[in-house]
């Protein structure tokens, strides 16, 4: 080889590199041209693991008939070479997308609602074949639109959603289609369906009893909009408690948990300035509780003396708020984990619907 084709260490220089004007690299450090340019396939993983292609395919599909040790080894080899399954071919072959879709609604009232749910769902799906995909639902469109789009285009193998209504169209549609789903919240439909819910009856009952025990004699509750099932549960628990104790009460008809915080603050401030002002407040979320606290401050009321409140806590916010107020915790991450776990169970085979229902207790 001519002298110009060697570097200062006497090693052969790649002619392609010389032509492109880049620093020389020895041939010994290059991958073969065909290997570098080829996309890793099942055959690539099979050769690395010395297994049959069909075994590799079944291992990557998490087939329980393949030994766990083999499945782990194959997944590691696939990750090492950067193998990614062809989703389109996989869908044609198996009819599965290996996708679970979370239909996520805007939900400003509950802080960290989406991130907490996603954290729990991701934990349940970790190590499975399924990927979590977020499908947004915008408040100016019907709730059922994204659900129908997913089902009709076979964009997922299962659906998770929240903000469940008493006669929820999504639940009816998915049951008619025989499509796997789990919703956050129950319905009042006659046919049982999969769900994960929080005991909102117990929340408002316990909150009302606590305020009455602290000396409050006129309770005020801010409920969700009436179409949501948990609004009925909260109302029922609240009314049971005030009737048992015989105290005065108010259920606001001007604001709800979906109202803007400024509207809640202004309405509560107006009520606190009245002669028959409430002295105990029940808030189903942290945003409404902060609005009530702002109204109390603006009207010269002292929290814990002039007025008291109990709030549903879903984040660490009220751990840092002073003066401290009473809170009752709802674990949204655990709700997300339960929803995904029940959906996996449902997609795994025939399961009685009673085994696909979970109620988080207070």
Tab-separated table of C-alpha atoms in Angstrom:
chain	number	residue	atom	x	y	z
A	1	UNK	CA	0.000	0.000	0.000
A	2	UNK	CA	1.384	3.527	-0.767
A	3	UNK	CA	2.741	5.468	2.169
A	4	UNK	CA	-0.065	8.016	1.907
A	5	UNK	CA	-2.592	5.263	2.689
A	6	UNK	CA	-1.156	4.582	6.151
A	7	UNK	CA	-1.467	6.635	9.327
A	8	UNK	CA	1.368	7.623	11.632
A	9	UNK	CA	1.085	4.266	13.432
A	10	UNK	CA	1.469	2.326	10.214
A	11	UNK	CA	-2.189	1.121	10.207
A	12	UNK	CA	-4.334	0.991	7.077
A	13	UNK	CA	-6.530	4.047	6.538
A	14	UNK	CA	-10.130	3.783	5.382
A	15	UNK	CA	-10.240	5.199	1.839
A	16	UNK	CA	-13.828	6.401	2.359
A	17	UNK	CA	-12.677	8.484	5.302
A	18	UNK	CA	-9.870	10.056	3.261
A	19	UNK	CA	-12.325	10.984	0.531
A	20	UNK	CA	-14.665	12.697	2.996
A	21	UNK	CA	-11.866	14.666	4.629
A	22	UNK	CA	-12.556	13.291	8.124
A	23	UNK	CA	-9.942	12.030	10.590
A	24	UNK	CA	-8.757	8.558	9.680
A	25	UNK	CA	-10.074	5.494	11.526
A	26	UNK	CA	-8.446	2.063	11.304
A	27	UNK	CA	-10.369	-0.723	9.496
A	28	UNK	CA	-10.088	-2.892	12.613
A	29	UNK	CA	-12.422	-0.550	14.579
A	30	UNK	CA	-15.196	-0.510	11.989
A	31	UNK	CA	-18.266	-2.713	11.927
A	32	UNK	CA	-18.691	-4.506	8.616
A	33	UNK	CA	-20.610	-2.253	6.238
A	34	UNK	CA	-23.578	-4.682	5.928
A	35	UNK	CA	-23.883	-5.097	9.745
A	36	UNK	CA	-23.760	-1.357	10.435
A	37	UNK	CA	-26.503	-0.602	7.953
A	38	UNK	CA	-28.911	-3.450	8.680
A	39	UNK	CA	-31.810	-3.049	11.086
A	40	UNK	CA	-31.703	-5.704	13.859
A	41	UNK	CA	-34.306	-8.427	13.327
A	42	UNK	CA	-35.632	-11.423	15.228
A	43	UNK	CA	-32.968	-13.444	13.424
A	44	UNK	CA	-30.273	-11.133	14.820
A	45	UNK	CA	-31.506	-11.741	18.373
A	46	UNK	CA	-31.842	-15.479	17.682
A	47	UNK	CA	-28.218	-15.686	16.526
A	48	UNK	CA	-27.013	-13.807	19.604
A	49	UNK	CA	-28.940	-16.018	22.011
A	50	UNK	CA	-28.492	-19.239	19.994
A	51	UNK	CA	-32.239	-19.828	20.083
A	52	UNK	CA	-34.778	-20.491	17.361
A	53	UNK	CA	-36.477	-17.451	15.831
A	54	UNK	CA	-39.882	-18.748	16.960
A	55	UNK	CA	-38.601	-19.090	20.532
A	56	UNK	CA	-37.253	-15.534	20.453
A	57	UNK	CA	-40.587	-14.250	19.113
A	58	UNK	CA	-42.540	-16.028	21.849
A	59	UNK	CA	-40.108	-14.830	24.531
A	60	UNK	CA	-40.461	-11.204	23.409
A	61	UNK	CA	-44.241	-11.666	23.487
A	62	UNK	CA	-43.887	-12.734	27.127
A	63	UNK	CA	-45.282	-16.227	26.429
A	64	UNK	CA	-45.637	-17.868	29.876
A	65	UNK	CA	-44.701	-21.228	28.347
A	66	UNK	CA	-41.178	-19.880	27.760
A	67	UNK	CA	-39.020	-20.016	30.894
A	68	UNK	CA	-38.731	-16.678	32.698
A	69	UNK	CA	-34.929	-16.875	32.591
A	70	UNK	CA	-35.069	-17.283	28.800
A	71	UNK	CA	-37.513	-14.384	28.415
A	72	UNK	CA	-35.246	-12.111	30.451
A	73	UNK	CA	-32.166	-13.174	28.441
A	74	UNK	CA	-33.912	-12.586	25.119
A	75	UNK	CA	-35.255	-9.173	26.163
A	76	UNK	CA	-31.758	-8.152	27.274
A	77	UNK	CA	-30.224	-9.305	23.980
A	78	UNK	CA	-32.896	-7.422	22.025
A	79	UNK	CA	-32.200	-4.285	24.032
A	80	UNK	CA	-28.431	-4.648	23.541
A	81	UNK	CA	-28.690	-4.715	19.729
A	82	UNK	CA	-31.489	-2.147	19.573
A	83	UNK	CA	-34.135	-4.507	18.233
A	84	UNK	CA	-37.598	-2.974	18.000
A	85	UNK	CA	-40.600	-5.007	16.824
A	86	UNK	CA	-42.360	-3.902	13.673
A	87	UNK	CA	-45.652	-2.741	15.172
A	88	UNK	CA	-47.528	-2.898	11.861
A	89	UNK	CA	-46.387	-6.452	11.111
A	90	UNK	CA	-47.034	-7.503	14.709
A	91	UNK	CA	-50.548	-6.117	14.536
A	92	UNK	CA	-51.264	-7.933	11.275
A	93	UNK	CA	-49.898	-11.198	12.646
A	94	UNK	CA	-51.465	-11.202	16.116
A	95	UNK	CA	-54.302	-8.678	15.945
A	96	UNK	CA	-52.755	-6.937	18.972
A	97	UNK	CA	-51.216	-3.484	19.223
A	98	UNK	CA	-49.534	-4.026	22.624
A	99	UNK	CA	-50.826	-0.551	23.485
A	100	UNK	CA	-53.040	0.566	26.352
A	101	UNK	CA	-54.615	3.978	25.889
A	102	UNK	CA	-55.330	6.327	28.769
A	103	UNK	CA	-57.986	8.849	27.739
A	104	UNK	CA	-57.020	11.844	29.831
A	105	UNK	CA	-59.368	14.742	30.544
A	106	UNK	CA	-58.321	18.213	31.661
A	107	UNK	CA	-58.823	18.154	35.421
A	108	UNK	CA	-57.583	21.337	37.076
A	109	UNK	CA	-59.420	20.768	40.365
A	110	UNK	CA	-57.257	17.833	41.422
A	111	UNK	CA	-53.584	18.735	41.481
A	112	UNK	CA	-51.293	16.227	39.806
A	113	UNK	CA	-54.235	14.051	38.764
A	114	UNK	CA	-52.778	12.963	35.434
A	115	UNK	CA	-49.183	12.526	36.579
A	116	UNK	CA	-50.222	10.496	39.628
A	117	UNK	CA	-52.444	8.216	37.558
A	118	UNK	CA	-49.742	7.731	34.930
A	119	UNK	CA	-47.145	6.909	37.584
A	120	UNK	CA	-49.317	4.146	39.014
A	121	UNK	CA	-50.289	2.755	35.609
A	122	UNK	CA	-46.677	2.733	34.438
A	123	UNK	CA	-45.669	0.775	37.528
A	124	UNK	CA	-48.309	-1.883	36.814
A	125	UNK	CA	-47.313	-2.168	33.127
A	126	UNK	CA	-43.576	-2.267	33.744
A	127	UNK	CA	-42.073	-5.497	32.466
A	128	UNK	CA	-45.117	-6.373	30.337
A	129	UNK	CA	-45.453	-6.160	26.557
A	130	UNK	CA	-47.780	-3.160	26.856
A	131	UNK	CA	-46.999	0.501	26.279
A	132	UNK	CA	-49.106	3.288	27.792
A	133	UNK	CA	-50.229	5.911	25.275
A	134	UNK	CA	-52.024	9.113	26.311
A	135	UNK	CA	-55.072	10.086	24.257
A	136	UNK	CA	-56.287	13.590	25.150
A	137	UNK	CA	-59.944	14.446	25.460
A	138	UNK	CA	-60.809	18.109	25.054
A	139	UNK	CA	-63.674	19.523	27.048
A	140	UNK	CA	-65.398	21.026	23.993
A	141	UNK	CA	-65.922	17.588	22.387
A	142	UNK	CA	-68.099	14.638	23.511
A	143	UNK	CA	-66.357	12.265	25.920
A	144	UNK	CA	-67.096	9.296	23.687
A	145	UNK	CA	-65.302	10.654	20.598
A	146	UNK	CA	-61.723	9.586	21.477
A	147	UNK	CA	-62.988	6.206	22.716
A	148	UNK	CA	-64.807	5.476	19.458
A	149	UNK	CA	-61.740	6.578	17.484
A	150	UNK	CA	-59.492	4.157	19.375
A	151	UNK	CA	-61.864	1.201	19.039
A	152	UNK	CA	-62.786	1.694	15.390
A	153	UNK	CA	-59.164	2.120	14.317
A	154	UNK	CA	-57.847	-0.650	16.612
A	155	UNK	CA	-55.326	1.752	18.107
A	156	UNK	CA	-55.094	-0.065	21.448
A	157	UNK	CA	-55.845	-3.387	23.109
A	158	UNK	CA	-57.510	-1.767	26.136
A	159	UNK	CA	-58.703	1.620	27.372
A	160	UNK	CA	-58.480	3.414	30.720
A	161	UNK	CA	-60.501	6.564	31.434
A	162	UNK	CA	-61.878	8.719	34.239
A	163	UNK	CA	-64.592	11.293	34.985
A	164	UNK	CA	-67.221	8.555	34.863
A	165	UNK	CA	-70.854	9.611	34.587
A	166	UNK	CA	-73.949	7.923	36.009
A	167	UNK	CA	-75.128	6.818	32.534
A	168	UNK	CA	-71.717	6.905	30.885
A	169	UNK	CA	-71.891	6.501	27.089
A	170	UNK	CA	-68.297	5.230	26.985
A	171	UNK	CA	-69.066	2.355	29.335
A	172	UNK	CA	-72.160	1.359	27.343
A	173	UNK	CA	-70.295	1.538	24.025
A	174	UNK	CA	-67.277	-0.464	25.218
A	175	UNK	CA	-69.453	-3.171	26.775
A	176	UNK	CA	-71.449	-3.454	23.538
A	177	UNK	CA	-68.199	-3.781	21.575
A	178	UNK	CA	-66.712	-6.283	24.018
A	179	UNK	CA	-63.639	-4.053	24.232
A	180	UNK	CA	-61.483	-4.269	27.416
A	181	UNK	CA	-61.616	-1.206	29.665
A	182	UNK	CA	-61.445	-0.042	33.249
A	183	UNK	CA	-62.840	3.317	34.319
A	184	UNK	CA	-62.050	5.462	37.338
A	185	UNK	CA	-65.442	5.797	38.942
A	186	UNK	CA	-68.680	3.828	38.849
A	187	UNK	CA	-71.875	4.252	36.871
A	188	UNK	CA	-75.512	3.652	37.797
A	189	UNK	CA	-76.027	1.284	34.873
A	190	UNK	CA	-77.739	-2.030	35.550
A	191	UNK	CA	-74.970	-4.069	33.924
A	192	UNK	CA	-71.859	-4.493	36.122
A	193	UNK	CA	-68.609	-3.247	34.605
A	194	UNK	CA	-64.898	-3.006	35.515
A	195	UNK	CA	-63.929	0.009	37.628
A	196	UNK	CA	-61.669	1.445	40.281
A	197	UNK	CA	-63.315	4.013	42.536
A	198	UNK	CA	-62.747	5.978	45.723
A	199	UNK	CA	-65.338	5.845	48.507
A	200	UNK	CA	-66.622	9.409	48.185
A	201	UNK	CA	-69.660	8.625	50.332
A	202	UNK	CA	-67.353	7.794	53.228
A	203	UNK	CA	-65.205	10.880	52.515
A	204	UNK	CA	-68.036	13.416	52.807
A	205	UNK	CA	-69.715	11.547	55.686
A	206	UNK	CA	-66.497	11.463	57.695
A	207	UNK	CA	-65.678	15.102	56.843
A	208	UNK	CA	-69.118	16.310	57.952
A	209	UNK	CA	-68.989	14.319	61.197
A	210	UNK	CA	-65.547	15.737	61.993
A	211	UNK	CA	-66.669	19.335	61.444
A	212	UNK	CA	-69.773	18.826	63.587
A	213	UNK	CA	-67.687	17.267	66.350
A	214	UNK	CA	-65.442	20.376	66.246
A	215	UNK	CA	-68.481	22.587	66.903
A	216	UNK	CA	-69.583	23.649	63.396
A	217	UNK	CA	-73.304	24.237	63.088
A	218	UNK	CA	-73.769	25.237	59.428
A	219	UNK	CA	-71.914	23.108	56.887
A	220	UNK	CA	-71.157	24.068	53.298
A	221	UNK	CA	-70.112	21.509	50.655
A	222	UNK	CA	-68.771	22.073	47.145
A	223	UNK	CA	-69.779	19.128	44.949
A	224	UNK	CA	-68.638	17.966	41.511
A	225	UNK	CA	-70.962	18.691	38.564
A	226	UNK	CA	-74.142	16.626	38.885
A	227	UNK	CA	-73.505	14.384	35.848
A	228	UNK	CA	-70.581	12.652	37.552
A	229	UNK	CA	-71.411	9.632	39.679
A	230	UNK	CA	-69.131	10.640	42.523
A	231	UNK	CA	-71.204	13.823	42.937
A	232	UNK	CA	-74.135	11.632	44.024
A	233	UNK	CA	-71.928	9.622	46.373
A	234	UNK	CA	-70.555	12.785	48.024
A	235	UNK	CA	-74.026	14.289	48.366
A	236	UNK	CA	-75.409	11.080	49.907
A	237	UNK	CA	-72.636	10.843	52.505
A	238	UNK	CA	-72.966	14.533	53.388
A	239	UNK	CA	-76.753	14.438	53.724
A	240	UNK	CA	-76.620	11.289	55.865
A	241	UNK	CA	-74.276	12.998	58.327
A	242	UNK	CA	-76.149	16.327	58.622
A	243	UNK	CA	-79.496	14.575	59.035
A	244	UNK	CA	-78.118	12.316	61.740
A	245	UNK	CA	-76.773	15.347	63.632
A	246	UNK	CA	-79.592	17.792	62.834
A	247	UNK	CA	-77.356	20.704	61.751
A	248	UNK	CA	-77.975	23.326	59.058
A	249	UNK	CA	-76.304	22.873	55.702
A	250	UNK	CA	-75.767	24.326	52.225
A	251	UNK	CA	-75.054	22.630	48.913
A	252	UNK	CA	-73.822	25.309	46.556
A	253	UNK	CA	-75.764	25.679	43.314
A	254	UNK	CA	-73.511	28.449	41.976
A	255	UNK	CA	-70.112	26.754	41.976
A	256	UNK	CA	-68.837	23.199	41.643
A	257	UNK	CA	-65.476	21.474	41.828
A	258	UNK	CA	-65.077	22.253	38.113
A	259	UNK	CA	-65.513	25.999	38.663
A	260	UNK	CA	-62.556	28.328	38.372
A	261	UNK	CA	-60.838	28.982	41.694
A	262	UNK	CA	-61.613	32.721	41.488
A	263	UNK	CA	-65.323	31.981	41.160
A	264	UNK	CA	-65.229	29.672	44.184
A	265	UNK	CA	-63.311	32.230	46.248
A	266	UNK	CA	-65.709	35.067	45.387
A	267	UNK	CA	-68.819	32.993	46.109
A	268	UNK	CA	-67.491	31.740	49.458
A	269	UNK	CA	-66.437	35.287	50.420
A	270	UNK	CA	-69.974	36.457	49.682
A	271	UNK	CA	-71.432	33.716	51.888
A	272	UNK	CA	-68.981	34.423	54.707
A	273	UNK	CA	-70.102	38.077	54.729
A	274	UNK	CA	-73.763	37.071	55.224
A	275	UNK	CA	-75.590	36.868	58.563
A	276	UNK	CA	-76.151	33.121	58.117
A	277	UNK	CA	-72.539	32.422	57.122
A	278	UNK	CA	-71.354	28.796	57.107
A	279	UNK	CA	-68.721	27.842	59.667
A	280	UNK	CA	-67.658	24.469	58.232
A	281	UNK	CA	-66.583	23.679	54.650
A	282	UNK	CA	-66.077	20.370	52.840
A	283	UNK	CA	-63.916	20.538	49.710
A	284	UNK	CA	-63.510	17.599	47.351
A	285	UNK	CA	-60.172	18.867	46.057
A	286	UNK	CA	-57.158	20.967	46.949
A	287	UNK	CA	-57.884	23.846	44.550
A	288	UNK	CA	-61.335	24.475	46.027
A	289	UNK	CA	-59.863	24.248	49.532
A	290	UNK	CA	-57.266	26.903	48.695
A	291	UNK	CA	-60.064	29.108	47.325
A	292	UNK	CA	-62.025	28.732	50.566
A	293	UNK	CA	-58.933	29.602	52.611
A	294	UNK	CA	-58.384	32.708	50.454
A	295	UNK	CA	-61.997	33.789	50.977
A	296	UNK	CA	-61.664	33.319	54.734
A	297	UNK	CA	-58.507	35.445	54.826
A	298	UNK	CA	-60.057	38.160	52.639
A	299	UNK	CA	-63.086	38.420	54.940
A	300	UNK	CA	-61.042	38.481	58.146
A	301	UNK	CA	-61.924	34.955	59.283
A	302	UNK	CA	-59.378	32.813	61.128
A	303	UNK	CA	-59.078	29.227	59.941
A	304	UNK	CA	-59.515	26.842	62.855
A	305	UNK	CA	-61.389	29.391	64.960
A	306	UNK	CA	-64.030	31.260	62.959
A	307	UNK	CA	-64.273	28.668	60.202
A	308	UNK	CA	-63.063	25.120	59.724
A	309	UNK	CA	-62.644	22.992	56.636
A	310	UNK	CA	-61.890	19.447	55.592
A	311	UNK	CA	-60.315	18.852	52.192
A	312	UNK	CA	-59.599	15.825	50.054
A	313	UNK	CA	-55.820	15.645	49.662
A	314	UNK	CA	-54.221	14.105	46.571
A	315	UNK	CA	-50.748	15.680	46.674
A	316	UNK	CA	-48.236	16.941	49.223
A	317	UNK	CA	-49.489	20.521	48.945
A	318	UNK	CA	-51.291	20.753	52.288
A	319	UNK	CA	-48.348	19.271	54.153
A	320	UNK	CA	-46.729	22.678	53.673
A	321	UNK	CA	-49.783	24.934	54.119
A	322	UNK	CA	-50.232	26.916	57.335
A	323	UNK	CA	-52.443	27.051	59.249
A	324	UNK	CA	-52.880	23.311	58.945
A	325	UNK	CA	-56.291	22.044	57.957
A	326	UNK	CA	-57.826	18.606	58.235
A	327	UNK	CA	-57.425	16.467	55.131
A	328	UNK	CA	-58.521	13.024	53.974
A	329	UNK	CA	-56.181	11.353	51.512
A	330	UNK	CA	-57.006	9.800	48.138
A	331	UNK	CA	-54.137	7.793	46.600
A	332	UNK	CA	-54.352	8.488	42.865
A	333	UNK	CA	-51.145	6.627	42.020
A	334	UNK	CA	-52.585	3.508	43.635
A	335	UNK	CA	-55.813	4.046	41.696
A	336	UNK	CA	-53.820	4.133	38.461
A	337	UNK	CA	-51.911	0.995	39.422
A	338	UNK	CA	-55.146	-0.847	40.214
A	339	UNK	CA	-56.769	0.247	36.944
A	340	UNK	CA	-53.871	-1.035	34.833
A	341	UNK	CA	-53.593	-4.260	36.852
A	342	UNK	CA	-57.303	-5.008	36.443
A	343	UNK	CA	-57.122	-4.267	32.720
A	344	UNK	CA	-54.209	-6.700	32.328
A	345	UNK	CA	-56.229	-9.300	34.218
A	346	UNK	CA	-59.248	-8.696	31.974
A	347	UNK	CA	-57.187	-8.977	28.778
A	348	UNK	CA	-55.578	-12.162	30.051
A	349	UNK	CA	-58.739	-14.246	29.794
A	350	UNK	CA	-62.253	-14.818	31.087
A	351	UNK	CA	-62.609	-13.219	34.523
A	352	UNK	CA	-65.837	-12.600	36.488
A	353	UNK	CA	-66.629	-8.887	36.457
A	354	UNK	CA	-66.682	-8.848	40.278
A	355	UNK	CA	-62.936	-9.535	40.170
A	356	UNK	CA	-62.433	-6.459	38.003
A	357	UNK	CA	-63.829	-3.974	40.501
A	358	UNK	CA	-61.965	-2.181	43.287
A	359	UNK	CA	-63.107	0.419	45.827
A	360	UNK	CA	-60.447	2.449	47.639
A	361	UNK	CA	-61.549	3.004	51.217
A	362	UNK	CA	-61.127	6.154	53.311
